[in-house]
Short mmCIF file of C-alpha atoms in Angstrom, two decimals:
data_model
loop_
_atom_site.label_atom_id
_atom_site.label_comp_id
_atom_site.label_asym_id
_atom_site.label_seq_id
_atom_site.Cartn_x
_atom_site.Cartn_y
_atom_site.Cartn_z
CA UNK A 29 1.65 -36.81 -0.40
CA UNK A 30 3.29 -36.08 -3.58
CA UNK A 31 5.69 -33.43 -4.18
CA UNK A 32 8.08 -32.01 -6.91
CA UNK A 33 11.17 -30.29 -7.27
CA UNK A 34 12.47 -28.16 -10.12
CA UNK A 35 15.78 -28.45 -10.10
CA UNK A 36 17.06 -25.05 -11.98
CA UNK A 37 15.84 -22.06 -10.91
CA UNK A 38 16.99 -20.03 -14.04
CA UNK A 39 17.85 -21.33 -17.25
CA UNK A 40 19.41 -18.70 -19.78
CA UNK A 41 19.79 -20.16 -23.49
CA UNK A 42 20.68 -19.00 -26.75
CA UNK A 43 17.90 -19.06 -29.26
CA UNK A 44 17.93 -22.05 -31.63
CA UNK A 45 20.15 -24.17 -28.73
CA UNK A 46 18.44 -27.04 -27.19
CA UNK A 47 17.14 -26.88 -23.61
CA UNK A 48 16.13 -29.21 -20.68
CA UNK A 49 14.67 -28.55 -17.56
CA UNK A 50 14.40 -30.59 -15.27
CA UNK A 51 11.91 -32.10 -12.79
CA UNK A 52 11.87 -34.76 -9.99
CA UNK A 53 8.84 -36.05 -8.17
CA UNK A 54 8.12 -37.98 -4.95
CA UNK A 55 5.31 -40.42 -4.51
CA UNK A 56 4.63 -43.64 -2.82
CA UNK A 57 1.69 -44.11 -5.56
CA UNK A 58 1.24 -43.83 -9.18
CA UNK A 59 1.30 -40.18 -10.51
CA UNK A 60 -0.07 -37.76 -13.36
CA UNK A 61 2.47 -35.66 -14.27
CA UNK A 62 2.16 -32.33 -16.36
CA UNK A 63 4.40 -29.31 -17.58
CA UNK A 64 2.77 -25.80 -17.80
CA UNK A 65 4.09 -22.69 -19.05
CA UNK A 66 3.57 -19.28 -17.72
CA UNK A 67 4.32 -16.30 -20.25
CA UNK A 68 4.49 -12.57 -18.71
CA UNK A 69 1.29 -11.66 -17.02
CA UNK A 70 -1.02 -14.84 -18.09
CA UNK A 71 -2.52 -17.74 -16.94
CA UNK A 72 -1.17 -21.43 -16.72
CA UNK A 73 -1.14 -22.91 -20.27
CA UNK A 74 -0.47 -27.06 -20.79
CA UNK A 75 2.79 -28.05 -22.48
CA UNK A 76 2.35 -31.81 -22.13
CA UNK A 77 1.10 -34.33 -19.52
CA UNK A 78 1.68 -37.87 -18.62
CA UNK A 79 -1.06 -39.87 -17.48
CA UNK A 80 0.04 -43.84 -18.76
CA UNK A 81 1.43 -45.36 -22.02
CA UNK A 82 4.30 -44.07 -23.42
CA UNK A 83 7.26 -42.91 -21.51
CA UNK A 84 8.07 -40.39 -24.32
CA UNK A 85 4.95 -37.40 -24.47
CA UNK A 86 5.00 -34.70 -27.38
CA UNK A 87 3.14 -31.40 -26.25
CA UNK A 88 2.76 -28.27 -28.04
CA UNK A 89 5.18 -25.94 -28.90
CA UNK A 90 7.96 -28.40 -29.80
CA UNK A 91 7.86 -29.64 -26.59
CA UNK A 92 8.64 -33.13 -25.20
CA UNK A 93 9.22 -34.88 -21.73
CA UNK A 94 10.38 -38.06 -20.67
CA UNK A 95 8.67 -40.25 -17.88
CA UNK A 96 11.25 -42.09 -16.11
CA UNK A 97 9.72 -44.20 -13.31
CA UNK A 98 13.12 -45.38 -11.66
CA UNK A 99 14.71 -42.09 -11.38
CA UNK A 100 11.31 -40.30 -10.76
CA UNK A 101 11.87 -37.90 -13.05
CA UNK A 102 10.14 -36.08 -16.13
CA UNK A 103 12.30 -33.54 -17.75
CA UNK A 104 11.00 -31.23 -20.47
CA UNK A 105 13.30 -30.72 -23.77
CA UNK A 106 13.22 -28.84 -27.07
CA UNK A 107 15.79 -29.23 -29.19
CA UNK A 108 15.63 -25.17 -30.84
CA UNK A 109 14.01 -22.57 -28.47
CA UNK A 110 12.81 -19.04 -29.87
CA UNK A 111 13.00 -15.66 -28.05
CA UNK A 112 8.97 -16.37 -27.42
CA UNK A 113 9.86 -19.55 -25.60
CA UNK A 114 10.85 -17.12 -22.71
CA UNK A 115 8.54 -17.71 -19.83
CA UNK A 116 7.86 -19.70 -16.30
CA UNK A 117 7.72 -23.22 -16.53
CA UNK A 118 6.17 -25.48 -13.74
CA UNK A 119 6.16 -29.16 -13.53
CA UNK A 120 3.07 -30.44 -11.61
CA UNK A 121 1.77 -33.88 -10.13
CA UNK A 122 -1.45 -34.80 -9.10
CA UNK A 123 -2.58 -38.33 -8.54
CA UNK A 124 -5.56 -40.71 -10.44
CA UNK A 125 -8.86 -39.39 -8.67
CA UNK A 126 -7.22 -36.65 -6.61
CA UNK A 127 -8.41 -33.46 -6.73
CA UNK A 128 -4.96 -31.99 -6.07
CA UNK A 129 -2.23 -30.54 -8.56
CA UNK A 130 0.74 -29.82 -6.33
CA UNK A 131 3.25 -27.46 -8.73
CA UNK A 132 7.03 -26.97 -8.51
CA UNK A 133 8.77 -23.62 -7.76
CA UNK A 134 9.30 -23.02 -11.22
CA UNK A 135 11.92 -22.48 -13.99
CA UNK A 136 12.74 -19.43 -15.68
CA UNK A 137 13.69 -19.64 -18.69
CA UNK A 138 15.12 -16.50 -20.59
CA UNK A 139 15.65 -16.90 -24.10
CA UNK A 140 18.51 -14.40 -25.59
CA UNK A 141 19.21 -13.40 -29.52
CA UNK B 27 -14.90 -18.18 -26.68
CA UNK B 28 -12.81 -18.06 -23.21
CA UNK B 29 -12.96 -21.62 -21.07
CA UNK B 30 -12.13 -20.32 -18.02
CA UNK B 31 -13.06 -16.60 -17.37
CA UNK B 32 -11.75 -14.04 -14.21
CA UNK B 33 -13.18 -10.79 -13.20
CA UNK B 34 -11.60 -8.27 -11.86
CA UNK B 35 -8.08 -9.09 -13.87
CA UNK B 36 -7.01 -6.70 -11.46
CA UNK B 37 -7.83 -5.48 -8.05
CA UNK B 38 -6.34 -2.78 -6.03
CA UNK B 39 -8.03 -2.12 -2.98
CA UNK B 40 -6.98 -1.10 1.17
CA UNK B 41 -6.33 -2.92 4.01
CA UNK B 42 -9.56 -3.99 5.66
CA UNK B 43 -11.87 -3.92 2.80
CA UNK B 44 -13.92 -6.75 1.49
CA UNK B 45 -13.40 -8.03 -2.03
CA UNK B 46 -14.74 -10.79 -4.42
CA UNK B 47 -12.98 -12.18 -7.29
CA UNK B 48 -15.44 -14.19 -10.06
CA UNK B 49 -14.86 -17.26 -11.95
CA UNK B 50 -16.51 -18.98 -15.13
CA UNK B 51 -16.05 -21.86 -17.03
CA UNK B 52 -18.02 -22.91 -19.88
CA UNK B 53 -15.89 -26.06 -20.52
CA UNK B 54 -18.86 -28.53 -18.36
CA UNK B 55 -16.23 -29.85 -16.08
CA UNK B 56 -17.38 -30.87 -12.46
CA UNK B 57 -14.21 -29.44 -10.76
CA UNK B 58 -12.93 -26.00 -10.26
CA UNK B 59 -10.01 -24.69 -8.08
CA UNK B 60 -8.29 -21.50 -6.64
CA UNK B 61 -4.93 -21.07 -6.29
CA UNK B 62 -2.35 -18.37 -5.46
CA UNK B 63 0.62 -17.36 -6.98
CA UNK B 64 2.67 -15.43 -4.61
CA UNK B 65 5.58 -12.80 -5.35
CA UNK B 66 8.18 -15.29 -5.75
CA UNK B 67 5.66 -17.25 -8.37
CA UNK B 68 5.07 -20.18 -6.21
CA UNK B 69 1.48 -22.02 -7.11
CA UNK B 70 -0.12 -23.24 -3.96
CA UNK B 71 -3.88 -24.73 -4.14
CA UNK B 72 -6.69 -23.28 -1.97
CA UNK B 73 -10.12 -24.66 -2.49
CA UNK B 74 -11.27 -27.44 -5.00
CA UNK B 75 -15.11 -27.70 -5.68
CA UNK B 76 -16.46 -30.52 -7.27
CA UNK B 77 -20.32 -30.60 -8.37
CA UNK B 78 -20.57 -27.42 -6.11
CA UNK B 79 -18.94 -29.18 -2.65
CA UNK B 80 -15.96 -28.27 -1.12
CA UNK B 81 -13.49 -31.13 -1.41
CA UNK B 82 -10.39 -29.61 -0.68
CA UNK B 83 -9.68 -26.26 1.89
CA UNK B 84 -5.75 -26.23 2.22
CA UNK B 85 -5.42 -24.39 5.80
CA UNK B 86 -6.78 -20.81 4.19
CA UNK B 87 -7.41 -18.34 6.83
CA UNK B 88 -11.33 -18.33 7.26
CA UNK B 89 -11.10 -14.47 5.80
CA UNK B 90 -11.37 -16.44 2.30
CA UNK B 91 -14.63 -18.24 1.54
CA UNK B 92 -15.50 -20.24 -1.68
CA UNK B 93 -18.95 -19.96 -2.95
CA UNK B 94 -19.88 -21.95 -5.94
CA UNK B 95 -23.43 -21.25 -6.64
CA UNK B 96 -23.50 -23.57 -9.82
CA UNK B 97 -21.25 -25.72 -11.49
CA UNK B 98 -19.91 -23.14 -13.92
CA UNK B 99 -18.97 -20.78 -11.38
CA UNK B 100 -16.52 -20.64 -8.40
CA UNK B 101 -15.93 -17.07 -6.91
CA UNK B 102 -13.72 -16.58 -4.05
CA UNK B 103 -14.65 -13.60 -1.36
CA UNK B 104 -11.96 -12.22 0.87
CA UNK B 105 -13.00 -10.39 4.29
CA UNK B 106 -10.52 -7.50 6.27
CA UNK B 107 -7.60 -7.79 3.43
CA UNK B 108 -4.10 -7.98 4.60
CA UNK B 109 -1.21 -6.79 2.85
CA UNK B 110 -0.15 -10.62 2.35
CA UNK B 111 -2.97 -11.43 0.71
CA UNK B 112 -1.32 -9.64 -2.36
CA UNK B 113 -0.83 -12.62 -5.16
CA UNK B 114 -2.46 -13.57 -8.18
CA UNK B 115 -5.46 -15.52 -7.72
CA UNK B 116 -6.16 -18.29 -10.28
CA UNK B 117 -8.91 -20.20 -10.97
CA UNK B 118 -8.99 -23.86 -12.74
CA UNK B 119 -11.18 -26.23 -13.72
CA UNK B 120 -10.70 -29.92 -14.80
CA UNK B 121 -11.73 -33.62 -13.82
CA UNK B 122 -9.85 -35.15 -10.64
CA UNK B 123 -6.34 -36.13 -11.27
CA UNK B 124 -6.74 -35.12 -14.58
CA UNK B 125 -5.83 -32.15 -17.09
CA UNK B 126 -6.60 -28.71 -15.01
CA UNK B 127 -7.18 -25.60 -17.41
CA UNK B 128 -6.20 -22.30 -15.57
CA UNK B 129 -8.19 -18.62 -16.20
CA UNK B 130 -6.00 -15.40 -16.66
CA UNK B 131 -5.45 -14.78 -13.08
CA UNK B 132 -6.77 -11.75 -10.86
CA UNK B 133 -3.83 -9.59 -9.65
CA UNK B 134 -4.81 -8.46 -6.31
CA UNK B 135 -2.80 -5.58 -4.70
CA UNK B 136 -3.43 -4.49 -1.15
CA UNK B 137 -2.23 -1.07 0.06
#
């Protein structure tokens, strides 16, 4: 079975500073990887996903992530954050043709002026 | 035009009651899911339905019973509600292994 570890539970960051959220996964087979964002009192919105191909994935709102198979990582980055990026971020993994999405514990990003 | 909708958005009820949460999707996906998000924001899959057939039941108590009347709907009925059932319940839809699209959530509080 696959699993996900998000290495940072909370990340405080100043506005316009860069941010990196770390995600490691474990799986014995090929996986699909996702980052979702949850704004306060809302549902989950897909930021980006890696299914295959280029290891650098660009998503919405200026976010990008890099799939590193040798390090089994899928870290999320944004070069300059806004106050509106304050939210909970979830890394998730699934397997092709599987019906199960396994989530990490989440990283709370708080952006301060 | 909301892709995945849930009703109600908030649900406050007493212990021992029975309640239902409804989910509807207009994305044409074959697979629908229920997830539970606990007070620590941890998300865990509860059920997965594909073409109205139960695919995944992740050790959820028998008090929880999903029902899929058609491919666009997946409802969650909960019997004899307990304090520990308080959580946010998310419906999602997608294709196997790929992107899942989530509803806005139903915030359940059991008193």
